CSV table of C-alpha atoms in Angstrom, one decimal:
chain,number,residue,atom,x,y,z
H,1,MET,CA,92.8,122.9,112.5
H,2,GLN,CA,96.6,122.9,113.7
H,3,THR,CA,96.1,121.7,117.6
H,4,VAL,CA,93.6,119.9,119.4
H,5,SER,CA,92.3,120.9,123.1
H,6,SER,CA,90.9,118.3,125.6
H,7,SER,CA,90.4,118.9,128.9
H,8,ASN,CA,91.3,115.4,130.1
H,9,PRO,CA,92.7,113.4,127.2
H,10,THR,CA,93.5,109.7,127.5
H,11,PRO,CA,97.5,109.4,127.2
H,12,ALA,CA,98.4,108.6,123.9
H,13,PRO,CA,101.6,107.1,122.8
H,14,SER,CA,104.6,109.3,121.9
H,15,MET,CA,104.1,110.4,118.3
H,16,PRO,CA,106.9,111.4,116.1
H,17,SER,CA,106.4,114.9,114.7
H,18,ALA,CA,107.0,115.5,110.7
H,19,THR,CA,110.6,116.5,111.5
H,20,ALA,CA,111.6,113.7,113.6
H,21,ALA,CA,115.1,111.9,112.8
H,22,ARG,CA,115.5,108.8,111.8
H,23,PRO,CA,116.2,106.3,114.7
H,24,ALA,CA,119.6,105.3,114.9
H,25,GLY,CA,120.8,102.8,112.3
H,26,VAL,CA,118.0,103.3,110.0
H,27,PRO,CA,119.4,104.3,106.5
H,28,ALA,CA,118.2,107.3,104.5
H,29,ASP,CA,117.2,104.7,101.7
H,30,LEU,CA,115.4,101.7,103.0
H,31,ASP,CA,115.5,99.8,99.6
H,32,SER,CA,119.3,100.0,99.6
H,33,MET,CA,119.6,97.4,102.5
H,34,THR,CA,120.4,93.8,101.6
H,35,SER,CA,118.1,91.1,103.0
H,36,LEU,CA,120.5,90.4,106.0
H,37,GLN,CA,120.7,93.9,106.8
H,38,ARG,CA,117.3,94.3,107.1
H,39,TRP,CA,116.2,91.5,109.2
H,40,LYS,CA,119.2,92.4,111.2
H,41,LEU,CA,117.9,95.6,112.0
H,42,GLY,CA,114.6,94.7,112.2
H,43,VAL,CA,115.0,91.9,115.1
H,44,GLY,CA,116.6,94.7,116.9
H,45,LEU,CA,113.9,96.9,116.3
H,46,LEU,CA,111.3,94.5,117.1
H,47,ARG,CA,113.1,93.6,120.5
H,48,LYS,CA,112.3,97.7,121.2
H,49,VAL,CA,108.9,97.5,120.4
H,50,LEU,CA,108.0,94.8,122.3
H,51,ASN,CA,110.0,96.4,125.5
H,52,ASN,CA,108.2,99.7,124.8
H,53,PRO,CA,104.7,99.2,122.7
H,54,ALA,CA,103.9,103.0,123.2
H,55,ASP,CA,107.1,104.2,121.4
H,56,THR,CA,105.5,105.0,118.1
H,57,GLU,CA,108.9,106.1,116.5
H,58,GLN,CA,110.3,102.6,117.0
H,59,VAL,CA,107.0,101.0,115.8
H,60,LEU,CA,107.2,103.2,112.4
H,61,ALA,CA,110.8,102.3,112.0
H,62,PHE,CA,110.2,98.8,112.5
H,63,LEU,CA,107.4,98.5,110.1
H,64,GLY,CA,109.2,100.7,107.5
H,65,VAL,CA,112.3,98.3,107.6
H,66,ILE,CA,110.6,95.2,107.9
H,67,ASN,CA,108.1,96.0,105.1
H,68,SER,CA,110.7,97.3,102.9
H,69,GLY,CA,112.4,95.0,99.9
H,70,PRO,CA,111.2,93.3,97.0
H,71,SER,CA,107.7,92.0,98.5
H,72,THR,CA,106.8,95.5,98.8
H,73,GLN,CA,106.6,96.2,95.2
H,74,ALA,CA,103.5,94.0,94.6
H,75,ARG,CA,101.9,95.6,97.7
H,76,VAL,CA,102.3,99.0,96.0
H,77,ALA,CA,101.2,97.8,92.7
H,78,ARG,CA,98.0,96.2,94.3
H,79,PHE,CA,97.1,99.7,95.8
H,80,PHE,CA,97.3,101.2,92.6
H,81,ALA,CA,95.7,98.4,90.6
H,82,ASP,CA,92.6,99.5,92.5
H,83,PRO,CA,91.0,102.3,90.9
H,84,GLU,CA,90.0,103.8,94.0
H,85,GLY,CA,93.9,104.0,95.0
H,86,ALA,CA,94.8,105.4,91.7
H,87,VAL,CA,92.5,108.3,92.2
H,88,LEU,CA,93.7,109.0,95.7
H,89,TYR,CA,97.2,109.5,94.6
H,90,ALA,CA,96.4,111.4,91.5
H,91,GLU,CA,94.3,113.6,93.8
H,92,HIS,CA,97.0,114.1,96.0
H,93,ARG,CA,94.7,113.3,98.9
H,94,ALA,CA,95.7,113.6,102.5
H,95,ILE,CA,94.7,113.5,106.2
H,96,ASP,CA,97.0,115.7,107.9
H,97,SER,CA,96.9,119.4,109.3
H,98,ARG,CA,96.5,121.1,106.2
H,99,THR,CA,93.4,119.1,105.3
H,100,ILE,CA,91.7,118.6,108.8
H,101,ASP,CA,89.5,121.0,110.3
H,102,LEU,CA,88.7,119.4,113.8
H,103,ASP,CA,86.5,121.8,114.9
H,104,GLY,CA,84.3,121.2,111.7
H,105,LEU,CA,84.1,117.5,112.2
H,106,ALA,CA,83.5,117.9,116.2
H,107,ALA,CA,80.4,119.9,114.8
H,108,LEU,CA,79.1,117.1,112.3
H,109,PRO,CA,76.3,115.0,114.0
H,110,GLU,CA,77.2,112.6,116.6
H,111,GLY,CA,77.1,109.1,115.3
H,112,THR,CA,78.8,110.0,112.0
H,113,LEU,CA,82.5,109.3,111.0
H,114,GLY,CA,83.7,112.8,111.0
H,115,HIS,CA,82.2,113.4,114.7
H,116,ALA,CA,83.5,109.9,115.7
H,117,TYR,CA,87.1,110.4,114.6
H,118,ALA,CA,87.5,113.8,115.9
H,119,ARG,CA,86.1,112.7,119.1
H,120,PHE,CA,88.8,109.8,118.9
H,121,LEU,CA,91.4,112.1,118.4
H,122,ARG,CA,91.0,114.6,121.1
H,123,SER,CA,90.3,111.6,123.8
H,124,HIS,CA,93.5,110.5,123.0
H,125,GLY,CA,95.5,114.0,123.0
H,126,ILE,CA,96.4,113.5,119.0
H,127,THR,CA,97.0,116.3,117.0
H,128,PRO,CA,96.7,116.2,113.0
H,129,GLU,CA,100.5,117.5,112.7
H,130,ILE,CA,101.6,114.1,113.4
H,131,PHE,CA,100.4,112.9,109.9
H,132,ASP,CA,102.5,115.5,108.0
H,133,GLY,CA,105.8,115.2,106.3
H,134,ALA,CA,106.8,112.0,104.4
H,135,PRO,CA,107.9,108.9,105.9
H,136,PRO,CA,111.8,108.6,106.2
H,137,GLY,CA,114.0,106.3,104.3
H,138,ILE,CA,111.7,106.0,101.0
H,139,THR,CA,112.5,107.4,97.7
H,140,ASN,CA,110.0,106.0,95.6
H,141,PRO,CA,106.9,108.6,95.4
H,142,GLN,CA,104.5,106.2,95.0
H,143,ARG,CA,105.4,103.6,97.7
H,144,SER,CA,106.0,106.7,100.0
H,145,TYR,CA,102.4,107.8,99.3
H,146,VAL,CA,101.0,104.5,100.0
H,147,VAL,CA,103.1,104.5,103.5
H,148,GLN,CA,102.1,107.6,104.3
H,149,ARG,CA,98.5,107.2,103.6
H,150,MET,CA,98.5,104.1,105.6
H,151,ARG,CA,99.8,106.2,108.4
H,152,GLN,CA,97.5,108.8,108.1
H,153,THR,CA,94.5,106.6,108.2
H,154,HIS,CA,95.5,104.3,111.1
H,155,ASP,CA,93.6,106.3,113.8
H,156,LEU,CA,90.4,105.7,111.2
H,157,TRP,CA,91.1,101.8,111.4
H,158,HIS,CA,91.1,102.3,115.2
H,159,VAL,CA,87.5,103.8,114.9
H,160,VAL,CA,85.9,101.2,112.2
H,161,THR,CA,87.0,98.3,114.2
H,162,GLY,CA,86.8,99.3,117.9
H,163,CYS,CA,90.4,98.7,118.8
H,164,GLU,CA,91.7,100.8,121.2
H,165,THR,CA,95.3,102.3,121.3
H,166,ASP,CA,96.5,100.3,124.5
H,167,PRO,CA,99.1,97.6,123.6
H,168,ALA,CA,96.4,95.0,123.4
H,169,GLY,CA,94.2,96.8,121.2
H,170,GLU,CA,97.2,97.7,118.6
H,171,VAL,CA,98.2,94.2,119.0
H,172,ALA,CA,95.0,93.1,117.6
H,173,LEU,CA,94.6,95.9,115.4
H,174,GLN,CA,97.9,94.7,113.4
H,175,ALA,CA,96.3,91.4,112.9
H,176,PHE,CA,93.8,93.0,111.1
H,177,SER,CA,96.1,95.2,109.1
H,178,TYR,CA,98.0,91.9,108.3
H,179,SER,CA,95.1,90.6,106.8
H,180,GLN,CA,94.2,93.8,104.9
H,181,THR,CA,97.6,94.5,103.5
H,182,GLY,CA,99.8,91.4,103.9
H,183,THR,CA,102.7,93.1,105.2
H,184,PRO,CA,105.0,91.3,107.4
H,185,GLY,CA,105.7,93.8,110.0
H,186,SER,CA,102.4,93.8,111.2
H,187,ALA,CA,102.5,90.0,111.2
H,188,PHE,CA,105.4,89.9,113.7
H,189,LEU,CA,103.7,92.5,115.7
H,190,ALA,CA,100.5,90.7,116.2
H,191,VAL,CA,102.2,87.2,116.8
H,192,PHE,CA,104.7,88.5,118.9
H,193,GLY,CA,103.0,90.9,120.9
H,194,ALA,CA,100.4,88.5,121.4
H,195,LEU,CA,102.9,85.5,122.4
H,196,ARG,CA,104.4,88.0,124.8
H,197,ARG,CA,101.0,89.3,126.4
H,198,VAL,CA,100.2,85.6,127.1
H,199,ARG,CA,103.5,84.7,128.8
H,200,GLU,CA,103.8,88.1,130.8
H,201,GLN,CA,100.4,88.8,131.7
H,202,ARG,CA,98.4,85.7,131.2
H,203,ASP,CA,96.3,87.5,128.8
H,204,VAL,CA,94.8,84.6,127.2
H,205,GLY,CA,92.1,86.9,125.6
H,206,ILE,CA,94.3,88.6,123.4
H,207,VAL,CA,94.6,85.4,121.2
H,208,ARG,CA,91.0,85.6,121.0
H,209,ASP,CA,91.3,89.3,119.6
H,210,VAL,CA,93.8,88.7,117.3
H,211,VAL,CA,92.1,85.9,115.5
H,212,ALA,CA,88.8,87.8,115.8
H,213,LEU,CA,90.4,90.8,114.3
H,214,TYR,CA,92.1,89.0,111.8
H,215,ARG,CA,88.9,87.2,110.5
H,216,ALA,CA,87.1,90.5,110.3
H,217,GLY,CA,90.1,91.9,107.9
H,218,ARG,CA,89.6,89.0,105.8
H,219,ARG,CA,85.6,89.0,105.5
H,220,ALA,CA,85.8,93.0,105.0
H,221,GLY,CA,84.1,93.6,101.6
H,222,ARG,CA,86.5,96.5,100.6
H,223,ARG,CA,90.0,97.3,101.2
H,224,LEU,CA,90.6,99.9,103.5
H,225,PRO,CA,93.9,101.1,102.5
H,226,THR,CA,92.2,102.7,99.3
H,227,PHE,CA,88.9,103.6,100.8
H,228,ALA,CA,88.4,107.5,100.7
H,229,TRP,CA,87.7,108.4,104.0
H,230,GLU,CA,87.3,112.0,103.7
H,231,ASP,CA,84.5,111.9,101.3
H,232,HIS,CA,82.1,110.2,104.3
H,233,TRP,CA,83.0,112.6,107.0
H,234,ALA,CA,79.2,113.2,107.3
H,235,THR,CA,78.1,109.6,106.6
H,236,PRO,CA,77.0,107.7,109.7
H,237,LEU,CA,79.6,105.6,111.3
H,238,ALA,CA,77.3,102.6,110.9
H,239,GLU,CA,76.7,103.1,107.1
H,240,VAL,CA,80.8,103.4,106.7
H,241,ARG,CA,81.3,100.1,108.6
H,242,ALA,CA,78.6,98.4,106.6
H,243,MET,CA,80.3,99.7,103.4
H,244,LEU,CA,83.5,98.1,104.5
H,245,GLY,CA,82.1,94.8,105.4
H,246,LEU,CA,82.8,95.4,109.4
H,247,GLN,CA,80.4,94.8,112.2
H,248,VAL,CA,78.0,97.9,112.6
H,249,GLU,CA,78.6,97.5,116.4
H,250,PRO,CA,81.8,96.1,117.3
H,251,PRO,CA,81.9,94.2,120.7
H,252,ALA,CA,82.6,97.5,123.3
H,253,ARG,CA,86.2,98.1,124.0
H,254,ALA,CA,87.2,95.3,121.5
H,255,ALA,CA,90.8,93.9,122.2
H,256,THR,CA,91.4,96.3,125.0
H,257,ALA,CA,92.6,94.0,127.9
H,258,SER,CA,95.2,95.7,130.1
């Protein structure tokens, strides 16, 4: 399925297309940067992200820069040390416009993972094309696959955790992501995003949500990065959450304070 039609979609963050150019200053090979270059560029990108959390291109650029470097090797190795991760890579599993039949998922019984995912994408005006194409700046094929898999399944993490796509929900989901992956970029976005909301909007609830989602990620019985989502489209969402060790029914509109 190539497009999504929705009568009144909820506005979604601007998403970069598969052919989007790299943001200014981001090198063609992220691993070629020195630590000083990486942190200098990362701080600049973090300022842009905090000023406009809806600019997904800058969010992805920040995560790509900060999550590169020597520590990346351990995280990639952890993905492939998991037999499920190795199978995903060997089978070239992807969740994008070539593999997603959104009409077919929407036709699944209500309450299934596939139906909930299709409804989530359509209600936020998201199309599968945004998941196409390899992430820029990454030359290692295994690392490229891991990063792309994380991007392609990000909205599924929203579905199973109950986090929305508003700034507060994204901040809380980054806390969950950090507990699952250990990526420093997610830690920065969760901490600085929460502090900024407390300072500027007096949103003390965001601290509760960040802590709750971090703990949920730590308690999860399975690692979400290597989970084969596409094998469970017809599985009830409650069962998928149980498989992952998450709350079967997350709190209503978890982490969505605006």
